[in-house]
């Protein structure tokens, strides 16, 4: 945590506002990303920014299916509202993360996963030519970095078959490399795995690359087999493991998964509950932001400059009404925060796994994207500060 404080102090010395929350406390505009009605528009997850690296486009999943399970991967030009369909007839696991659509290679590509006749595949689309490349079959996609070429993948968590390790596809070479193996995780953290998963075969699940592309954190899953992936009982998933590519080994582990997110320095993980872990600490120990109310059901992510955190969650204890959800912006030094938006979240896509707001900052830190389900359709919103 010391390096985060030092980083923030350095940024303040170089002229950033001493109160980064202030810019989000007045004259913020909030509106739907698309003006088109009668459909779901869904940003995938809090761990990836839906805005292209050049700031010109926004990526989202659209669907007229009441459940939000079938639809299209689209991008919309911010200046003109022009939409481009990158992939249609896309079948997903749920409306929670939809197609896990994400930018790749500095915005030249878009990656996503889909299922066709119960067979999963990872696809990358060239946004200029719209040419599709099937990167892997019987896999799902984790989250890479929009500016990078690396795309982490894993075997289907409910029934991974032989694909139990972390695999990374490189867009610059077209090659796939196996990195963290589940056997390595078992060798280092076998006692925990035995206690948590009772000896069931495990696999690496949901990998997320660090900003510097040198590390990845992931969850561990024990699948229940079969092909019924639309069920909370499809697999048992728990824990957080960090793997270092340069050291070629697992370097950190925590028994629980708390909606983790990387901080910009790639040395810390920030989680629900407003807690931060330094991955140099073994065993894992945390520090908590002071004087900041904790929301329920949160998905926190840190701004690109490291000064702010944005999260969603039940907003009653920060001024929201009843069972409303809200978007909260918080100073990473603690003490200062603002409730940006509070809204009903009991409508939208009728998926077996509910969609959540999943807020994420734009690369320049001036916009926050999040989903709202306050009516018949889930809508992607954008809040922009002055």
XYZ file of C-alpha atoms in Angstrom:
386
model
C 0.000 0.000 0.000
C 2.987 2.323 0.630
C 3.837 2.464 -3.070
C 0.235 3.461 -3.915
C 0.426 6.366 -1.435
C 3.802 7.407 -2.844
C 2.398 7.208 -6.369
C -0.580 9.393 -5.442
C 1.651 11.920 -3.665
C 3.882 12.140 -6.723
C 0.887 12.750 -8.970
C -0.281 15.576 -6.657
C 3.155 17.200 -6.766
C 2.959 17.192 -10.547
C -0.170 19.302 -10.552
C -3.164 16.985 -10.288
C -6.012 18.310 -8.142
C -5.607 17.606 -4.429
C -9.275 16.593 -4.371
C -9.873 14.342 -7.387
C -13.487 13.752 -6.309
C -14.339 17.432 -6.803
C -14.504 17.121 -10.583
C -17.166 14.413 -10.171
C -19.226 16.407 -7.666
C -20.682 19.108 -9.920
C -21.978 19.520 -13.488
C -21.578 15.842 -14.393
C -23.656 14.808 -17.417
C -25.265 11.361 -17.493
C -26.898 9.910 -20.592
C -27.375 6.646 -22.522
C -24.488 5.775 -24.837
C -27.000 5.021 -27.606
C -30.286 6.825 -28.258
C -31.783 3.753 -29.954
C -34.609 2.310 -27.858
C -36.236 -1.113 -27.649
C -33.085 -3.152 -27.010
C -30.530 -4.008 -24.358
C -27.168 -2.235 -24.612
C -24.682 -3.875 -22.252
C -21.077 -3.185 -21.278
C -19.459 -6.453 -20.283
C -17.572 -5.988 -16.998
C -15.894 -3.624 -14.557
C -12.463 -5.006 -15.521
C -12.394 -3.557 -19.016
C -13.029 -0.125 -20.491
C -15.612 -0.192 -23.329
C -14.204 2.968 -24.915
C -11.609 2.478 -27.660
C -8.030 3.554 -26.846
C -8.375 6.561 -29.173
C -11.598 7.602 -27.431
C -13.679 7.579 -30.619
C -15.775 4.415 -30.212
C -17.675 2.548 -27.513
C -18.047 -1.229 -27.564
C -21.197 -2.964 -26.329
C -23.525 -5.933 -26.740
C -27.038 -5.312 -28.073
C -30.007 -7.642 -27.777
C -33.768 -7.652 -28.268
C -33.984 -11.018 -26.509
C -35.811 -10.465 -23.174
C -33.114 -12.471 -21.393
C -30.263 -10.701 -23.169
C -28.590 -13.980 -24.097
C -28.635 -13.574 -27.894
C -27.505 -10.493 -29.748
C -24.805 -8.551 -31.530
C -21.390 -7.152 -30.688
C -21.381 -3.544 -31.871
C -19.325 -0.397 -31.665
C -20.775 3.101 -31.759
C -18.925 6.221 -32.835
C -19.184 8.745 -30.018
C -19.223 11.814 -32.267
C -21.847 10.648 -34.791
C -23.758 7.774 -33.094
C -22.936 5.631 -36.141
C -23.010 1.940 -35.222
C -21.031 -0.912 -36.744
C -22.028 -4.555 -36.245
C -18.888 -6.569 -35.541
C -20.635 -9.901 -34.956
C -24.266 -11.012 -35.089
C -26.253 -13.989 -33.813
C -23.932 -14.191 -30.806
C -25.103 -16.642 -28.132
C -23.784 -16.009 -24.622
C -23.654 -17.671 -21.209
C -25.693 -14.965 -19.487
C -26.463 -11.235 -19.475
C -24.052 -10.696 -16.600
C -20.945 -10.417 -18.795
C -22.631 -11.174 -22.159
C -19.900 -11.868 -24.780
C -16.958 -10.567 -22.690
C -16.344 -8.233 -25.640
C -13.165 -6.168 -25.333
C -10.732 -4.036 -27.308
C -7.400 -5.487 -28.384
C -4.231 -4.279 -30.139
C -4.779 -0.593 -29.516
C -8.315 -0.730 -30.858
C -7.508 -2.561 -34.087
C -9.295 -5.669 -32.885
C -12.223 -6.750 -30.734
C -12.245 -10.085 -28.931
C -15.275 -11.949 -27.592
C -16.534 -15.462 -26.955
C -19.696 -17.218 -28.074
C -21.326 -20.634 -28.114
C -22.577 -22.385 -31.255
C -24.424 -25.697 -30.836
C -23.007 -26.010 -27.298
C -19.432 -25.559 -28.561
C -17.602 -22.494 -27.264
C -15.061 -20.456 -29.178
C -12.986 -17.300 -28.816
C -13.167 -14.906 -31.763
C -11.221 -11.770 -32.720
C -12.632 -9.272 -35.231
C -10.536 -6.847 -37.275
C -12.527 -3.624 -36.847
C -11.407 -2.224 -40.212
C -12.066 -5.253 -42.433
C -14.579 -7.033 -40.122
C -12.646 -10.249 -40.768
C -13.134 -12.794 -37.983
C -10.421 -15.094 -36.658
C -11.348 -18.091 -34.515
C -8.582 -18.016 -31.937
C -9.598 -21.106 -29.952
C -12.402 -23.628 -29.594
C -13.667 -25.176 -26.350
C -12.368 -22.057 -24.581
C -13.694 -18.857 -23.076
C -11.915 -15.515 -22.854
C -10.629 -13.641 -19.821
C -9.647 -9.965 -19.981
C -6.550 -8.524 -21.619
C -5.602 -4.875 -22.064
C -7.052 -2.664 -24.840
C -3.620 -1.298 -25.707
C -1.954 -4.732 -25.743
C -1.875 -7.784 -28.010
C -2.243 -10.501 -25.371
C -5.539 -12.301 -24.835
C -5.889 -14.712 -21.880
C -8.099 -17.788 -22.347
C -9.233 -20.812 -20.356
C -11.221 -24.027 -20.727
C -14.947 -23.892 -19.981
C -15.230 -23.767 -16.186
C -18.053 -26.331 -15.911
C -16.337 -28.907 -18.152
C -12.814 -27.874 -19.231
C -11.808 -31.257 -20.619
C -8.059 -31.156 -21.366
C -7.934 -27.337 -21.249
C -7.226 -26.729 -17.566
C -4.326 -24.289 -17.879
C -3.932 -20.586 -18.658
C -3.391 -19.983 -22.364
C -2.529 -16.620 -23.922
C -3.044 -15.738 -27.577
C -0.745 -13.086 -29.053
C -2.406 -10.978 -31.749
C 0.972 -9.819 -33.078
C 2.145 -13.355 -33.873
C -1.078 -15.359 -33.963
C 0.469 -17.869 -31.552
C -1.024 -19.334 -28.380
C 1.238 -20.077 -25.408
C 0.454 -22.040 -22.259
C 1.648 -20.270 -19.120
C 0.271 -21.067 -15.683
C -0.591 -24.751 -15.413
C -3.142 -26.028 -12.950
C -0.528 -28.581 -11.858
C 1.683 -25.680 -10.721
C -1.183 -24.214 -8.720
C -1.845 -27.616 -7.166
C 1.820 -28.070 -6.278
C 2.081 -24.700 -4.528
C -1.386 -24.336 -3.005
C -2.469 -27.960 -2.693
C -3.570 -27.717 0.932
C -5.948 -24.861 0.163
C -7.289 -26.578 -2.972
C -7.970 -29.774 -1.045
C -9.839 -27.868 1.639
C -11.820 -25.687 -0.777
C -12.571 -28.178 -3.565
C -12.465 -31.478 -1.658
C -10.153 -33.163 -4.148
C -12.221 -32.432 -7.268
C -10.266 -31.818 -10.500
C -9.669 -28.085 -10.905
C -8.901 -25.672 -13.712
C -7.774 -22.082 -14.125
C -10.717 -19.733 -14.547
C -11.242 -16.083 -15.484
C -7.709 -14.707 -15.986
C -7.172 -10.923 -15.985
C -3.917 -9.367 -17.222
C -2.140 -6.619 -15.280
C -1.691 -3.160 -16.853
C 2.017 -3.830 -17.508
C 1.167 -7.229 -19.081
C 3.687 -8.947 -16.789
C 1.224 -10.670 -14.458
C -2.215 -12.181 -14.396
C -4.658 -12.978 -11.634
C -7.206 -15.759 -11.938
C -9.767 -17.765 -10.050
C -9.812 -21.549 -9.631
C -12.810 -23.640 -10.700
C -13.959 -27.214 -10.152
C -16.504 -28.097 -12.809
C -19.484 -30.372 -12.353
C -19.302 -31.709 -15.906
C -21.966 -31.913 -18.583
C -22.983 -29.010 -20.788
C -25.438 -27.076 -18.584
C -23.510 -23.828 -18.267
C -26.604 -21.739 -17.492
C -26.609 -22.649 -13.830
C -24.977 -21.362 -10.661
C -24.187 -25.018 -9.939
C -22.197 -25.516 -13.145
C -18.961 -25.208 -11.177
C -17.538 -24.247 -7.815
C -15.275 -21.186 -8.149
C -13.150 -19.521 -5.495
C -9.813 -17.905 -4.621
C -7.393 -15.493 -6.293
C -3.968 -16.497 -7.620
C -1.364 -14.192 -9.200
C 1.050 -15.596 -11.787
C 4.177 -13.697 -12.890
C 5.139 -14.272 -16.548
C 8.789 -13.223 -16.117
C 9.277 -15.366 -13.011
C 7.270 -18.187 -14.618
C 5.484 -18.983 -11.408
C 2.645 -18.269 -9.002
C 3.675 -15.473 -6.632
C 0.574 -14.675 -4.552
C -2.630 -16.321 -3.414
C -5.741 -15.470 -1.417
C -8.413 -17.963 -0.385
C -11.292 -15.789 -1.521
C -12.411 -13.956 -4.653
C -13.655 -10.457 -3.846
C -14.223 -8.899 -7.269
C -10.542 -7.959 -7.594
C -9.129 -5.322 -9.933
C -5.568 -4.327 -10.729
C -4.261 -0.912 -9.713
C -2.296 1.024 -12.380
C 1.088 0.083 -10.865
C 0.367 -3.652 -11.425
C 1.603 -4.288 -7.864
C -1.680 -4.100 -5.977
C -5.146 -5.586 -6.151
C -8.173 -3.567 -5.036
C -11.324 -5.429 -3.988
C -14.877 -5.119 -2.749
C -14.969 -3.799 0.783
C -12.586 -0.988 -0.198
C -9.536 -3.099 0.576
C -6.154 -3.206 -1.138
C -3.590 -6.008 -1.271
C 0.118 -5.633 -2.025
C 1.028 -8.764 -3.990
C 4.510 -8.646 -2.443
C 2.916 -9.635 0.871
C 2.732 -13.357 1.587
C 0.535 -14.381 3.253
C -2.011 -11.931 1.904
C -2.889 -8.970 4.114
C -4.871 -5.871 3.323
C -5.330 -2.196 4.086
C -8.722 -0.499 3.941
C -9.656 2.960 2.683
C -10.483 5.132 5.677
C -13.737 7.001 6.169
C -15.438 5.651 3.053
C -18.802 3.840 3.335
C -18.833 0.328 1.917
C -21.612 -0.566 -0.509
C -23.123 -4.039 -0.830
C -22.568 -6.075 -4.004
C -19.688 -3.991 -5.304
C -17.490 -4.222 -8.407
C -14.688 -1.663 -7.853
C -12.122 -0.474 -10.393
C -9.367 2.120 -10.161
C -8.913 5.104 -12.479
C -5.980 5.016 -14.933
C -4.074 7.651 -12.926
C -4.671 5.795 -9.657
C -6.339 8.693 -7.838
C -9.944 7.451 -7.862
C -11.985 4.326 -7.480
C -15.441 3.784 -8.932
C -17.813 1.094 -7.762
C -21.429 0.023 -7.929
C -23.590 -1.449 -5.188
C -26.694 -0.975 -3.083
C -26.813 2.759 -2.427
C -29.046 3.064 0.648
C -26.211 3.763 3.082
C -24.854 6.594 0.900
C -28.135 8.396 0.228
C -29.938 6.140 -2.240
C -33.566 5.130 -1.869
C -34.892 1.708 -0.891
C -33.271 -1.049 -2.908
C -31.659 1.257 -5.470
C -28.166 0.652 -6.782
C -25.669 3.451 -7.186
C -22.377 4.538 -8.701
C -19.901 5.822 -6.129
C -16.657 7.682 -6.939
C -14.035 7.573 -4.182
C -10.681 9.235 -3.458
C -8.041 6.469 -3.247
C -6.526 8.331 -0.287
C -9.821 7.817 1.554
C -12.150 10.290 3.232
C -13.789 11.773 0.132
C -16.476 10.288 -2.059
C -19.591 11.168 -4.038
C -22.715 9.241 -5.039
C -22.792 9.907 -8.760
C -26.075 8.223 -9.673
C -28.696 6.147 -7.848
C -31.255 4.089 -9.762
C -33.576 1.100 -9.746
C -31.830 -2.091 -10.828
C -34.729 -4.556 -10.782
C -35.589 -4.467 -14.500
C -33.582 -5.015 -17.645
C -32.437 -8.329 -19.070
C -34.245 -11.300 -17.513
C -31.176 -13.514 -17.470
C -30.675 -16.375 -15.029
C -27.599 -14.424 -13.900
C -28.500 -10.787 -13.356
C -26.687 -7.965 -15.068
C -24.932 -5.487 -12.781
C -23.744 -1.914 -13.460
C -20.022 -2.876 -13.637
C -18.615 0.685 -13.850
C -15.306 1.412 -15.592
C -13.336 4.576 -16.336
C -12.360 5.720 -19.816
C -8.620 5.800 -20.545
C -8.450 9.560 -19.941
C -10.422 9.254 -16.693
C -13.076 11.756 -17.795
C -15.940 9.309 -18.351
C -17.436 6.385 -16.471
C -19.445 3.704 -18.274
C -21.986 1.498 -16.498
C -25.194 -0.483 -17.035
C -28.602 0.526 -15.659
C -31.583 -1.852 -15.507
C -34.347 0.504 -14.386
C -36.895 -0.433 -17.064
C -37.661 -3.216 -19.537
C -34.183 -2.943 -21.083
C -30.680 -2.796 -19.662
C -28.990 0.376 -20.933
C -25.343 1.348 -21.120
C -24.882 4.803 -19.600
C -21.988 7.241 -19.607
C -21.244 9.841 -16.950
C -18.876 12.610 -18.027
C -17.261 15.198 -15.800
C -16.572 18.785 -16.929
